[in-house]
mmCIF file of C-alpha atoms and ligand atoms in Angstrom:
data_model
loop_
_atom_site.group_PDB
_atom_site.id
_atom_site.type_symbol
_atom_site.label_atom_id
_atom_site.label_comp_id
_atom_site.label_asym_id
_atom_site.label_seq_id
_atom_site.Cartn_x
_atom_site.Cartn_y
_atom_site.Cartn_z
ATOM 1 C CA UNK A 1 36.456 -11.561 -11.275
ATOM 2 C CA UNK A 2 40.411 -13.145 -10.485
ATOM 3 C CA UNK A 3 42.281 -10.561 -11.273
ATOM 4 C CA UNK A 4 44.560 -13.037 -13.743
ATOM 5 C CA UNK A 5 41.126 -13.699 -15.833
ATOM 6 C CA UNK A 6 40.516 -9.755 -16.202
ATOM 7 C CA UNK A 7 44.324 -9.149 -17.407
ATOM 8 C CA UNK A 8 43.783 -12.579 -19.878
ATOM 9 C CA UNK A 9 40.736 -10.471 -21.358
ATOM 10 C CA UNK A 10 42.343 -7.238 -21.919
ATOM 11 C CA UNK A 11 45.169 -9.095 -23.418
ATOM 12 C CA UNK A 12 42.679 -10.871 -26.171
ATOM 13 C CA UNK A 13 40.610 -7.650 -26.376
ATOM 14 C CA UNK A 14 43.292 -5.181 -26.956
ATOM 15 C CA UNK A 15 44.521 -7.746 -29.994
ATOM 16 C CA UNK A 16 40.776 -7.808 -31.304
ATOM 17 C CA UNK A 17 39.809 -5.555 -33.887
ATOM 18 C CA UNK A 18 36.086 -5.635 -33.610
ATOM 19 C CA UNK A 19 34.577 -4.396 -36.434
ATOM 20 C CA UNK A 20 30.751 -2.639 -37.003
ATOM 21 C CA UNK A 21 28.853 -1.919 -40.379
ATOM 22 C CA UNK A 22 28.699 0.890 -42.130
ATOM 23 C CA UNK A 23 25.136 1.606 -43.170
ATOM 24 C CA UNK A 24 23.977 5.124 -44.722
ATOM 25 C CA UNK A 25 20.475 5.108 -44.993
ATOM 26 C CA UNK A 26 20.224 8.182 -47.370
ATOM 27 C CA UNK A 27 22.391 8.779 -50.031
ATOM 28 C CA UNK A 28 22.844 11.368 -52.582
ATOM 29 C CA UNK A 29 23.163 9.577 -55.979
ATOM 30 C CA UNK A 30 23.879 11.490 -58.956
ATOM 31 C CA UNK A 31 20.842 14.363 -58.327
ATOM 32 C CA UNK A 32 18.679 11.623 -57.140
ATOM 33 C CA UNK A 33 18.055 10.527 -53.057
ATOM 34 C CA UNK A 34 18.063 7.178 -52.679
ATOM 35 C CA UNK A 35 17.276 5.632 -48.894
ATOM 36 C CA UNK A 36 16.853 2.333 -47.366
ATOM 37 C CA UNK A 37 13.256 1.583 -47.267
ATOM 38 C CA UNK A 38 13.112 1.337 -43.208
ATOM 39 C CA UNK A 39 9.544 -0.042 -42.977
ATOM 40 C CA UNK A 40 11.086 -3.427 -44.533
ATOM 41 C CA UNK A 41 13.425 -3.447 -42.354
ATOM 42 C CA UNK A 42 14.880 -6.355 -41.355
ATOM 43 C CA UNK A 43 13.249 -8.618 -43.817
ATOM 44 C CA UNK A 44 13.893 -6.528 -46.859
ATOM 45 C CA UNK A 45 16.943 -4.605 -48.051
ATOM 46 C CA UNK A 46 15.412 -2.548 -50.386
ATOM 47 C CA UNK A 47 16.847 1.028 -51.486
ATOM 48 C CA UNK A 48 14.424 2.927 -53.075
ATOM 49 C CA UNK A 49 15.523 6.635 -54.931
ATOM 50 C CA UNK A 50 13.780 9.305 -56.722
ATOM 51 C CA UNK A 51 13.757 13.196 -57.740
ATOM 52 C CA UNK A 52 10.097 13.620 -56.894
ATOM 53 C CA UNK A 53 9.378 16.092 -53.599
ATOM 54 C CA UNK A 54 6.157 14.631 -53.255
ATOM 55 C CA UNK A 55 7.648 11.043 -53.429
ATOM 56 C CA UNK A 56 9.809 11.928 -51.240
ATOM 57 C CA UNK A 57 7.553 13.845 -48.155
ATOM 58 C CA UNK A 58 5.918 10.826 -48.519
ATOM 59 C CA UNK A 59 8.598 8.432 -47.282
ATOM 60 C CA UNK A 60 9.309 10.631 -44.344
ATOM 61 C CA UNK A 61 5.760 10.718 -43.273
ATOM 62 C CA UNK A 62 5.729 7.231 -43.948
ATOM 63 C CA UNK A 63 8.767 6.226 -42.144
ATOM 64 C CA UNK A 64 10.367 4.883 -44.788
ATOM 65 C CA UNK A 65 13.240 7.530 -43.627
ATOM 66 C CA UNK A 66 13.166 8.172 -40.238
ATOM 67 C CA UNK A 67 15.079 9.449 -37.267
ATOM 68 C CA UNK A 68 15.620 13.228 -36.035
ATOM 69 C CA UNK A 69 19.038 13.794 -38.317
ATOM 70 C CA UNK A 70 17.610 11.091 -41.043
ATOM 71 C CA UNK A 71 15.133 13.150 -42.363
ATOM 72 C CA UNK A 72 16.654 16.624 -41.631
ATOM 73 C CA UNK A 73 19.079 15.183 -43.955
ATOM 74 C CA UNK A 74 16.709 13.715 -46.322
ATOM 75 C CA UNK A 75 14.772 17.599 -46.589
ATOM 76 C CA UNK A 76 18.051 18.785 -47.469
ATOM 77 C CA UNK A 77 18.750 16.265 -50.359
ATOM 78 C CA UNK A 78 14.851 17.247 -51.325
ATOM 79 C CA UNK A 79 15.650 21.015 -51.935
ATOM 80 C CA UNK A 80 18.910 20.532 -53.477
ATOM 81 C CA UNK A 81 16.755 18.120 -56.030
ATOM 82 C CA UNK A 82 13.914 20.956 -55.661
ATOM 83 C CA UNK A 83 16.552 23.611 -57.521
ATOM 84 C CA UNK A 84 17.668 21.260 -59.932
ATOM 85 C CA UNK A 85 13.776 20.259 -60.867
ATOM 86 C CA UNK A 86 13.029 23.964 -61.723
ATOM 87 C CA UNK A 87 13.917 25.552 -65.381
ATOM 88 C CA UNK A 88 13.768 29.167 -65.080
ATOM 89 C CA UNK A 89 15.431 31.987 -63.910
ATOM 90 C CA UNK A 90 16.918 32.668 -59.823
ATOM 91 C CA UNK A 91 13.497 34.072 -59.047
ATOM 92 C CA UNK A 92 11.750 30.988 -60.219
ATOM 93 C CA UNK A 93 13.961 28.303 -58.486
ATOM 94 C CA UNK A 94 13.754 30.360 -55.264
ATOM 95 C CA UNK A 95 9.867 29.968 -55.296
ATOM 96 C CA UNK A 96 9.943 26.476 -56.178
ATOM 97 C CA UNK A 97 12.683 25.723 -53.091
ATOM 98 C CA UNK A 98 10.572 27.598 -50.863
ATOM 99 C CA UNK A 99 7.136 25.773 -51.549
ATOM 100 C CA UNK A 100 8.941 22.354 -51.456
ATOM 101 C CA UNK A 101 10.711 23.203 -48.327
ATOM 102 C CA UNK A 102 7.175 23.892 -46.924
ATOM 103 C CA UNK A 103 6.030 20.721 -47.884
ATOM 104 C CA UNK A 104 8.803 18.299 -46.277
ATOM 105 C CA UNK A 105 8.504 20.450 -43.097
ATOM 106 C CA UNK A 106 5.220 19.520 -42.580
ATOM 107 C CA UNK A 107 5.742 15.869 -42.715
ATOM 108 C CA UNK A 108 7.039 15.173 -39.297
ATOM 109 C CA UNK A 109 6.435 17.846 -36.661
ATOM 110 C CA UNK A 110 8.301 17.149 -33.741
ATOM 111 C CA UNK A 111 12.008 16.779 -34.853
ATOM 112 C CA UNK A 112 13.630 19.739 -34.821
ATOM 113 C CA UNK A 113 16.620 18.541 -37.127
ATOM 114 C CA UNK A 114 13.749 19.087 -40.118
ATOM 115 C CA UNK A 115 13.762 22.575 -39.354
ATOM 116 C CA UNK A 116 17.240 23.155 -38.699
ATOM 117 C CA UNK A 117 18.194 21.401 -42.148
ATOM 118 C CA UNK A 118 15.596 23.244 -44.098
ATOM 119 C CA UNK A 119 16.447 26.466 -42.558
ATOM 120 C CA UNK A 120 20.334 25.894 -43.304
ATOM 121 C CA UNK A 121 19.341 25.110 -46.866
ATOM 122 C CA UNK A 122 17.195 28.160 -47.384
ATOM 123 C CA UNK A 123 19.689 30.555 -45.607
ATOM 124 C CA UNK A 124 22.479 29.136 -47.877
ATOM 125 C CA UNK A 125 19.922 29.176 -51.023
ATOM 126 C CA UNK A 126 18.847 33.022 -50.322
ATOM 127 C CA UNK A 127 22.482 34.162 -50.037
ATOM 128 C CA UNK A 128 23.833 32.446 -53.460
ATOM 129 C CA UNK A 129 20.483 34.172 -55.112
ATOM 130 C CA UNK A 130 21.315 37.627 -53.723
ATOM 131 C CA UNK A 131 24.709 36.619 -55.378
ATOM 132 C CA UNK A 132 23.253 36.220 -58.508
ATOM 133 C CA UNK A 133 24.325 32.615 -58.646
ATOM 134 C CA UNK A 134 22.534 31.212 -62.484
ATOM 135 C CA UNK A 135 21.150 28.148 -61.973
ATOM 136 C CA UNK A 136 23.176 25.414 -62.436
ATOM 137 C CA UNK A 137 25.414 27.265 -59.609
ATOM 138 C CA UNK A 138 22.701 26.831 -57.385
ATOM 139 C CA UNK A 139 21.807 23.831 -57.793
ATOM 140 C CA UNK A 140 25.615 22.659 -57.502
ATOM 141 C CA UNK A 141 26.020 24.677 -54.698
ATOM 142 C CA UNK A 142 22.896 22.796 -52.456
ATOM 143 C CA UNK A 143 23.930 19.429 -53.147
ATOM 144 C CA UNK A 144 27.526 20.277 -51.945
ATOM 145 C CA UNK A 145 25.134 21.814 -48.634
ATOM 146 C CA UNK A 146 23.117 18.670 -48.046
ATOM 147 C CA UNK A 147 26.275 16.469 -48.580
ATOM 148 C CA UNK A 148 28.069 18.348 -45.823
ATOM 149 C CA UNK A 149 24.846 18.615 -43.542
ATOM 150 C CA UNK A 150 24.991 14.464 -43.835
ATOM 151 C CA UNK A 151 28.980 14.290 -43.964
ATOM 152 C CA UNK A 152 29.103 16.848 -40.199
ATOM 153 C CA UNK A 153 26.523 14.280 -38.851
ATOM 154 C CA UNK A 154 28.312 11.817 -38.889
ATOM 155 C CA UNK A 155 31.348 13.166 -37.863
ATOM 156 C CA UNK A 156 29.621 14.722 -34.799
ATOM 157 C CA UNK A 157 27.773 11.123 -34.049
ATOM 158 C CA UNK A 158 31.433 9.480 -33.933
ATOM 159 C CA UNK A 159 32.523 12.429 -31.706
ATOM 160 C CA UNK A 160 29.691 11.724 -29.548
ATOM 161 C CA UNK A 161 30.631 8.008 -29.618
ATOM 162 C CA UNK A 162 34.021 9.036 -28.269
ATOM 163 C CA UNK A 163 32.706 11.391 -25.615
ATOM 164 C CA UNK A 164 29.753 8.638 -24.586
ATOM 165 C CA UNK A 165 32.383 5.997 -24.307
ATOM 166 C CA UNK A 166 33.884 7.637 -21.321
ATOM 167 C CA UNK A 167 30.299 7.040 -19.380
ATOM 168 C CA UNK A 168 30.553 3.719 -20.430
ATOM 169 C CA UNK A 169 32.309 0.506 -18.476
ATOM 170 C CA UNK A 170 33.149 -3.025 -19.373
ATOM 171 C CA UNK A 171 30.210 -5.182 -17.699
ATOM 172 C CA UNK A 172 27.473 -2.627 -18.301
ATOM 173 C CA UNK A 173 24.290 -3.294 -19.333
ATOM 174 C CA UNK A 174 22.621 -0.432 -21.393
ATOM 175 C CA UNK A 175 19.001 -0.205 -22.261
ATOM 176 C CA UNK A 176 17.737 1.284 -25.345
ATOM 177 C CA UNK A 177 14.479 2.528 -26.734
ATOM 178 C CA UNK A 178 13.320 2.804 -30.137
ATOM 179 C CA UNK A 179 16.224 3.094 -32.929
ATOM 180 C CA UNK A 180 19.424 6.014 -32.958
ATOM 181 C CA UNK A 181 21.662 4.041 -34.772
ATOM 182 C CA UNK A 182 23.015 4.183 -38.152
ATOM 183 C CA UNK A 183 19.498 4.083 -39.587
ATOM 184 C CA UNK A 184 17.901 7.135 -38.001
ATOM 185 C CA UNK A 185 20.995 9.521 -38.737
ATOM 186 C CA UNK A 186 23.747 10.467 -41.639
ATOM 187 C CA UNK A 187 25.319 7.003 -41.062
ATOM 188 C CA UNK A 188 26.845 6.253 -37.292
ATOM 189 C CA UNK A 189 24.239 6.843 -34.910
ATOM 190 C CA UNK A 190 23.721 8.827 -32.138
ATOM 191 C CA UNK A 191 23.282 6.834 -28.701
ATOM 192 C CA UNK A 192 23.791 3.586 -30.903
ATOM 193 C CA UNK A 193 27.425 5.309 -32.005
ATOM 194 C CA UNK A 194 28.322 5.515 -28.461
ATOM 195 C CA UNK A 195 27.363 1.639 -27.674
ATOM 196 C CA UNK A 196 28.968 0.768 -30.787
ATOM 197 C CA UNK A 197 32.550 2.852 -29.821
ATOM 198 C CA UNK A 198 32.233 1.247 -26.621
ATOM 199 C CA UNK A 199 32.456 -1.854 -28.897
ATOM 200 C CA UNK A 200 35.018 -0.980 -30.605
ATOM 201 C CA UNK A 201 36.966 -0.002 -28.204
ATOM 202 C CA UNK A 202 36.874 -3.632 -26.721
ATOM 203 C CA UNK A 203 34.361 -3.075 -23.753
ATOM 204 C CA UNK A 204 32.338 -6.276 -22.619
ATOM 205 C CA UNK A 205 28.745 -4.643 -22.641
ATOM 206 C CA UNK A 206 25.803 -6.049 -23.322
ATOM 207 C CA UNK A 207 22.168 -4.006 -24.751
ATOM 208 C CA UNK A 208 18.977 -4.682 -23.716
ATOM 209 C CA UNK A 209 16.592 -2.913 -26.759
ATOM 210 C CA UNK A 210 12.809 -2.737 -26.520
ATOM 211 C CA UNK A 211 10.397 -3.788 -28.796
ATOM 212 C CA UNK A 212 9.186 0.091 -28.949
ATOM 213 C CA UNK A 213 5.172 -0.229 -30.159
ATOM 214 C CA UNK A 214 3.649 0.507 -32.115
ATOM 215 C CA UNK A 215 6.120 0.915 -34.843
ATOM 216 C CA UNK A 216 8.915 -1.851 -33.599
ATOM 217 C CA UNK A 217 11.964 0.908 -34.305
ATOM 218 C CA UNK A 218 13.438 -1.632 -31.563
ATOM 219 C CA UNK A 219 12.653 -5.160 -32.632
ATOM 220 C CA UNK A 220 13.302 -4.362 -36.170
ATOM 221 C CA UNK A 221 16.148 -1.440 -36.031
ATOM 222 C CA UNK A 222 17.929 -1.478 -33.339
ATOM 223 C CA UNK A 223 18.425 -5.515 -33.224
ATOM 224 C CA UNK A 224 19.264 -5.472 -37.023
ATOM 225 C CA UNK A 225 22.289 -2.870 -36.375
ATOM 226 C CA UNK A 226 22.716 -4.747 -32.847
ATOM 227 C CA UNK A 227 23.084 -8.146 -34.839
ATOM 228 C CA UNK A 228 25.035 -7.164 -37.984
ATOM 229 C CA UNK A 229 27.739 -5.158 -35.022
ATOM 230 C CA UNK A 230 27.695 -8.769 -33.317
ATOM 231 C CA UNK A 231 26.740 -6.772 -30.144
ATOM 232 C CA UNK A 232 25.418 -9.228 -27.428
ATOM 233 C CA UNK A 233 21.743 -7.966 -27.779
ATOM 234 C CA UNK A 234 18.514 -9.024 -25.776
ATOM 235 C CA UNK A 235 15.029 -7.896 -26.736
ATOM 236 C CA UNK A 236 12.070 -7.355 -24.687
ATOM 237 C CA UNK A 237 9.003 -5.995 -24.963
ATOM 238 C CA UNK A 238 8.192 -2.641 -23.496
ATOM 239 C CA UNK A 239 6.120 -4.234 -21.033
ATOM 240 C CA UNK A 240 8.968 -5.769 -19.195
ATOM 241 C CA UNK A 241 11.569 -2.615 -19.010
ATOM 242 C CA UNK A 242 10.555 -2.464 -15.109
ATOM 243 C CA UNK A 243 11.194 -6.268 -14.965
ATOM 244 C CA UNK A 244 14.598 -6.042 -16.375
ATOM 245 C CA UNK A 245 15.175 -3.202 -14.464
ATOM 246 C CA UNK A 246 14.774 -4.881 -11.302
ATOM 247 C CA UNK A 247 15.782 -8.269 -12.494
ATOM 248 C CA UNK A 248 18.598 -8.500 -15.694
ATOM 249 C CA UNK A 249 21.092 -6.170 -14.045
ATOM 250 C CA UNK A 250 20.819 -3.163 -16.305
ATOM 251 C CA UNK A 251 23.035 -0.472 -15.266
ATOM 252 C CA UNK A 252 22.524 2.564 -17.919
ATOM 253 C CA UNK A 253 19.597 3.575 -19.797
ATOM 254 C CA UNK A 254 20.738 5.625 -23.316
ATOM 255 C CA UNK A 255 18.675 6.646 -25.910
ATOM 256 C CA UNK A 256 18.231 9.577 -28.677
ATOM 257 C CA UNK A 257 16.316 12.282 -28.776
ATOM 258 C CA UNK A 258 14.309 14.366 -31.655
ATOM 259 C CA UNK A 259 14.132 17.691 -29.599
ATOM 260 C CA UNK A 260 15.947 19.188 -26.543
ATOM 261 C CA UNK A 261 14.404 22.202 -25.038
ATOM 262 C CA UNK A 262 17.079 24.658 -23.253
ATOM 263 C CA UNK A 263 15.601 23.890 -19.695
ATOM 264 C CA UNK A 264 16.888 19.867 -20.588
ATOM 265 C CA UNK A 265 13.438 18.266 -21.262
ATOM 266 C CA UNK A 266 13.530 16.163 -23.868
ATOM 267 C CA UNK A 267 11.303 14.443 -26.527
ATOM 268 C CA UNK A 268 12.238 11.527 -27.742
ATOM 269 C CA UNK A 269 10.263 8.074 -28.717
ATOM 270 C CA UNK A 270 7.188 7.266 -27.076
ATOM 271 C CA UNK A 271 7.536 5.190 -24.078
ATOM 272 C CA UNK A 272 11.016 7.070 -23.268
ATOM 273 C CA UNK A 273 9.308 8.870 -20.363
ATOM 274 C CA UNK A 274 8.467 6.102 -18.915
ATOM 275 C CA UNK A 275 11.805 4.330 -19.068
ATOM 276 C CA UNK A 276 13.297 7.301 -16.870
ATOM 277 C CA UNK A 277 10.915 7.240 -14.476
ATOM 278 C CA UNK A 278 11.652 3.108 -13.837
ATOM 279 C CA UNK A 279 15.379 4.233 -14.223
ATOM 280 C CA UNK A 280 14.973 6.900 -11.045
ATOM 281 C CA UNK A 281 12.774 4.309 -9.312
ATOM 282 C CA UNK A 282 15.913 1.873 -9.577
ATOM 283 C CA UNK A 283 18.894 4.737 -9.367
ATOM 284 C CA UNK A 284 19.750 3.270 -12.544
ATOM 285 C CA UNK A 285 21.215 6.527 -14.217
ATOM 286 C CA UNK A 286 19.225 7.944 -17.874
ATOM 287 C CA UNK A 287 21.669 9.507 -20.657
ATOM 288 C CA UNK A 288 20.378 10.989 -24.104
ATOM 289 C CA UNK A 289 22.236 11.533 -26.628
ATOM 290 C CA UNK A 290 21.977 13.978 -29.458
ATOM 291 C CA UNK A 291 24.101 16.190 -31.814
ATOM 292 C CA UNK A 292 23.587 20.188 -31.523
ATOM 293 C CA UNK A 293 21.085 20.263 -34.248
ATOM 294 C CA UNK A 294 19.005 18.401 -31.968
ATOM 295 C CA UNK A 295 18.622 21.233 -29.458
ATOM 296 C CA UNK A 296 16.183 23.741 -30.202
ATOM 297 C CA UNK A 297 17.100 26.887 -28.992
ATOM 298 C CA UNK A 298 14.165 28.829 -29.231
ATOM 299 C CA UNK A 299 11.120 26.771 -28.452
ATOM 300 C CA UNK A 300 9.611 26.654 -25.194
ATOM 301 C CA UNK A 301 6.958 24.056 -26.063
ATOM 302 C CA UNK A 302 7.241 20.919 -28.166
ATOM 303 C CA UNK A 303 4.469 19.721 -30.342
ATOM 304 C CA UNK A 304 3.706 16.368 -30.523
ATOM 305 C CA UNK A 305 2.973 13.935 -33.884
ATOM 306 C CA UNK A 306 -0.638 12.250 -33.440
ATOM 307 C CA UNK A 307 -0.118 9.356 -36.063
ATOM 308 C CA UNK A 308 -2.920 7.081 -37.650
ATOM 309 C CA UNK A 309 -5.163 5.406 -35.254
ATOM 310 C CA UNK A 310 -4.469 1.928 -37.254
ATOM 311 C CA UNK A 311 -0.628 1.935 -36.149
ATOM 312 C CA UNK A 312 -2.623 1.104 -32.842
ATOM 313 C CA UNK A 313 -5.250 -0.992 -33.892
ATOM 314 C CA UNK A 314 -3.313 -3.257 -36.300
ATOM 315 C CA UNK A 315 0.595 -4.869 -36.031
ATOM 316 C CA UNK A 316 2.430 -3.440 -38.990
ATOM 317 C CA UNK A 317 -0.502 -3.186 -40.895
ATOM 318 C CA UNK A 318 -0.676 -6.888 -41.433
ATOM 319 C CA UNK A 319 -2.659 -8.364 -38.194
ATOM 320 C CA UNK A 320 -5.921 -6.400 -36.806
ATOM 321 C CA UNK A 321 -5.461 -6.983 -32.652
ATOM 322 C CA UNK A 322 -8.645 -5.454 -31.506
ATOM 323 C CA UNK A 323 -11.667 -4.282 -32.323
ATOM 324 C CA UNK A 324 -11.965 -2.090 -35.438
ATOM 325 C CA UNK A 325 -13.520 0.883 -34.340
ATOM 326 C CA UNK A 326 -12.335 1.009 -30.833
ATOM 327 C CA UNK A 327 -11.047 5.251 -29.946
ATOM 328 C CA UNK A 328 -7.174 5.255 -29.876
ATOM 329 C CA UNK A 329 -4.404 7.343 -28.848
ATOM 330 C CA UNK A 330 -1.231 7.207 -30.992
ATOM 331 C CA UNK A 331 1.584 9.921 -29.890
ATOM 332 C CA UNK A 332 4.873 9.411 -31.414
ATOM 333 C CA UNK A 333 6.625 10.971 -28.668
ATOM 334 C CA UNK A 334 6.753 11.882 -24.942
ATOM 335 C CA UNK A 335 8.549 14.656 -22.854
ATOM 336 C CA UNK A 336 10.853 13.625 -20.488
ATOM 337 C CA UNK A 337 11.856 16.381 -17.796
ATOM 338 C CA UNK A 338 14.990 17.349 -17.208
ATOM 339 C CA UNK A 339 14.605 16.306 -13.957
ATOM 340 C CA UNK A 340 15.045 12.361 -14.512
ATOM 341 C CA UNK A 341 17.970 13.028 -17.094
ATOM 342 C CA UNK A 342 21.442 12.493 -15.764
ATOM 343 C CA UNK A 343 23.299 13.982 -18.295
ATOM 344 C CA UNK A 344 23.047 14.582 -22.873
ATOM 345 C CA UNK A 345 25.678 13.562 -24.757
ATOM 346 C CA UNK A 346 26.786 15.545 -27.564
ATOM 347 C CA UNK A 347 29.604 16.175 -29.830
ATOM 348 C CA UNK A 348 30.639 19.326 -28.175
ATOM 349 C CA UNK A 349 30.713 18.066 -24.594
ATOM 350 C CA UNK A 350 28.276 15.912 -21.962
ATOM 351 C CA UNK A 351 26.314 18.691 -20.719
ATOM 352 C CA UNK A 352 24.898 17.895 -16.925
ATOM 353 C CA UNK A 353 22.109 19.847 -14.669
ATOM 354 C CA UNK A 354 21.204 22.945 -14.376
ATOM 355 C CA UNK A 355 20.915 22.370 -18.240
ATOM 356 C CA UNK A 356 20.281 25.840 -18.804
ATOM 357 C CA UNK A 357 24.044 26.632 -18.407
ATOM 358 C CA UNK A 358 25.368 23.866 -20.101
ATOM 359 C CA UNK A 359 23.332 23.582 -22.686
ATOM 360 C CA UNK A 360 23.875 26.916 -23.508
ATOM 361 C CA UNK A 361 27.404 26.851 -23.439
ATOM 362 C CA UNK A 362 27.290 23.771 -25.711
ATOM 363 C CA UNK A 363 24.759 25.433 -28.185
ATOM 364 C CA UNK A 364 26.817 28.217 -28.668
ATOM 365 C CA UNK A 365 30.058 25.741 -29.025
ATOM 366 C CA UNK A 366 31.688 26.893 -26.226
HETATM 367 O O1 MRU B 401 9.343 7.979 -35.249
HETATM 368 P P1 MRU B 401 10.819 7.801 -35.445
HETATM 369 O O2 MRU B 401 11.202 6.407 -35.737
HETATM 370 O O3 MRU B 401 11.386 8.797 -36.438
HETATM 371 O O4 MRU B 401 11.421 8.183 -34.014
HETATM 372 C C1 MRU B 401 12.803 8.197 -33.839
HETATM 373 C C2 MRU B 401 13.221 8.393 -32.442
HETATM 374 O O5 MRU B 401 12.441 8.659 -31.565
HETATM 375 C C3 MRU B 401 14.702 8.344 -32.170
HETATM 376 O O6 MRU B 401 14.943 7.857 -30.894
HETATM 377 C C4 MRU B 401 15.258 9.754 -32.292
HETATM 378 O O7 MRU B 401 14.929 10.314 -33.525
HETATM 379 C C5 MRU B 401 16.700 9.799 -32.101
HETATM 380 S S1 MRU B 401 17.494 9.283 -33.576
HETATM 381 C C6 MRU B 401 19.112 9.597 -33.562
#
């Protein structure tokens, strides 16, 4: 590029105030949740709220909520609603938050922000009981909890936006998988936040987001943020990540993640695996990124969620592609070894191989 056309850019960019949406897709609304209904999405805007646990498990199995911090921060809301739903004494509130925080943690099995919002809630529950907070004060008291646990994501999404941005440079072009934007946490996004800083920020990039079967986080998510940011966005099907690969110039790959082991593996979307495999075969380098409450710190293994064999069999419930009763395999998520990941993004620093070490130093917010 003449150098004269590159200085003409800066010029207009560094004028340019480009500005993004601001979407929260859970909300706490006067001891109510309300979300976005994300299986509508992008057809239908439509919030939906309630104060009923079951109600609510139900949208996060369903996807109505969905995304690692989403619905760690949606379990929250639920057992700051579950304390205000009991009458009683302390005694009888605690039992009723600890059977409803057993039933939104089995909902979705592989995230480990679920866990690490329930268990924040509980911890924080147990020690205003031992207190011998009444009622009301508890109640109070876990809504203020949840409403920070959403309010810290998103402040440690825009710090990962900030720290991302460095990795990022005008001309690239970033592939995406599934959706970790707005939609799937507290309200910025994880590796969507650090596109959308780059944005900001005035960088010329360009996203290439996958359709991401069998749920179509991708073609329905990702693209909706991509489009309402104005973010020059192509879509392709998964099928063809090799092709563009090889053939459209992409020169990052960045994604989320719904569990990172200490060793650096990481779990993320189905079909994210294979993305970092093609982005070794082309030296195209793989970044995750993911806020601290994404790491698990204990775990050694990760278990994987085996959805409904008609997510498979059928497009979005509304078109049967195959044969009815034809044997199929439906994980939500893959592993990807540490091996093929050149470096996680998160709000307290980009931590590179041996993960072990800087993961560790991160965890502990070093
Ligand atoms: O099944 P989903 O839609 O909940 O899966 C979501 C993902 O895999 C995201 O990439 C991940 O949660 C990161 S979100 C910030």
């Amino acid at each position: 590029m003449a150098w004269y056309f590159i200085l003409f850019k800066q010029l207009f960019n560094a004028g340019a105030v480009r500005q993004i949406s601001d979407i929260r897709p859970v909300k706490w609304d006067d001891g109510s949740i309300a979300w976005i209904n994300q299986t509508k999405l992008p057809w239908n805007e439509e919030w939906k709220r309630s104060k009923s646990i079951p109600e609510l498990a139900k949208a996060i199995k369903d996807l109505e909520i969905r995304g690692a911090p989403a619905i760690g921060i949606a379990a929250a809301y639920g057992i700051a609603i579950s304390a205000a739903n009991t009458a009683g004494g302390t005694e009888a509130i605690m039992k009723s938050v600890e059977k409803d925080a057993k039933t939104l943690g089995e909902t979705r099995p592989t995230a480990v922000n679920l866990f690490w919002a329930i268990d924040r809630m509980l911890k924080k529950a147990r020690s205003l009981a031992k207190a011998g907070a009444k009622h009301d004060m508890i109640a109070y008291e876990l809504a203020k909890e949840a409403q920070r646990i959403q309010e810290e994501d998103i402040e440690s999404n825009k710090m990962m936006g900030r720290l991302g941005n460095k990795l990022i440079e005008d001309g690239d072009v970033i592939m995406t998988h599934c959706n970790a934007g707005a939609l799937a946490t507290g309200g910025f996004g994880t590796s969507y936040g650090v596109i959308r800083t780059a944005w900001q920020e005035g960088k010329d990039i360009e996203v290439i987001a996958t359709h991401t079967a069998p749920l179509y986080q991708g073609a329905r998510l990702t693209v909706w943020e991509l489009m309402r940011d104005g973010i020059p966005a192509t879509l392709i099907t998964d099928n063809m990540a090799a092709y563009a690969m090889k053939n459209a110039g992409v020169t990052k790959v960045l994604l989320g993640a719904d569990r990172i082991l200490m060793n650096g593996d990481v779990a993320n979307k189905i079909g994210t695996y294979g993305l970092a495999i093609l982005a070794k075969h082309h030296h195209i380098p793989f970044y995750v990124a993911a806020p601290v409450s994404t790491i698990d710190q204990v775990g050694k293994k990760i278990k994987i969620e085996q959805r409904k064999p008609d997510e498979v069999r059928n497009i979005l419930g509304r078109l049967i592609i195959t044969v009815p009763e034809v044997p199929v395999l439906n994980p939500a998520f893959d592993v990807t070894s540490h091996k093929l990941v050149s470096g996680i993004i998160t709000e307290h620093g980009i931590a590179r191989a041996p993960y072990s070490s800087s993961l560790k130093r991160i965890a502990s917010g070093k």
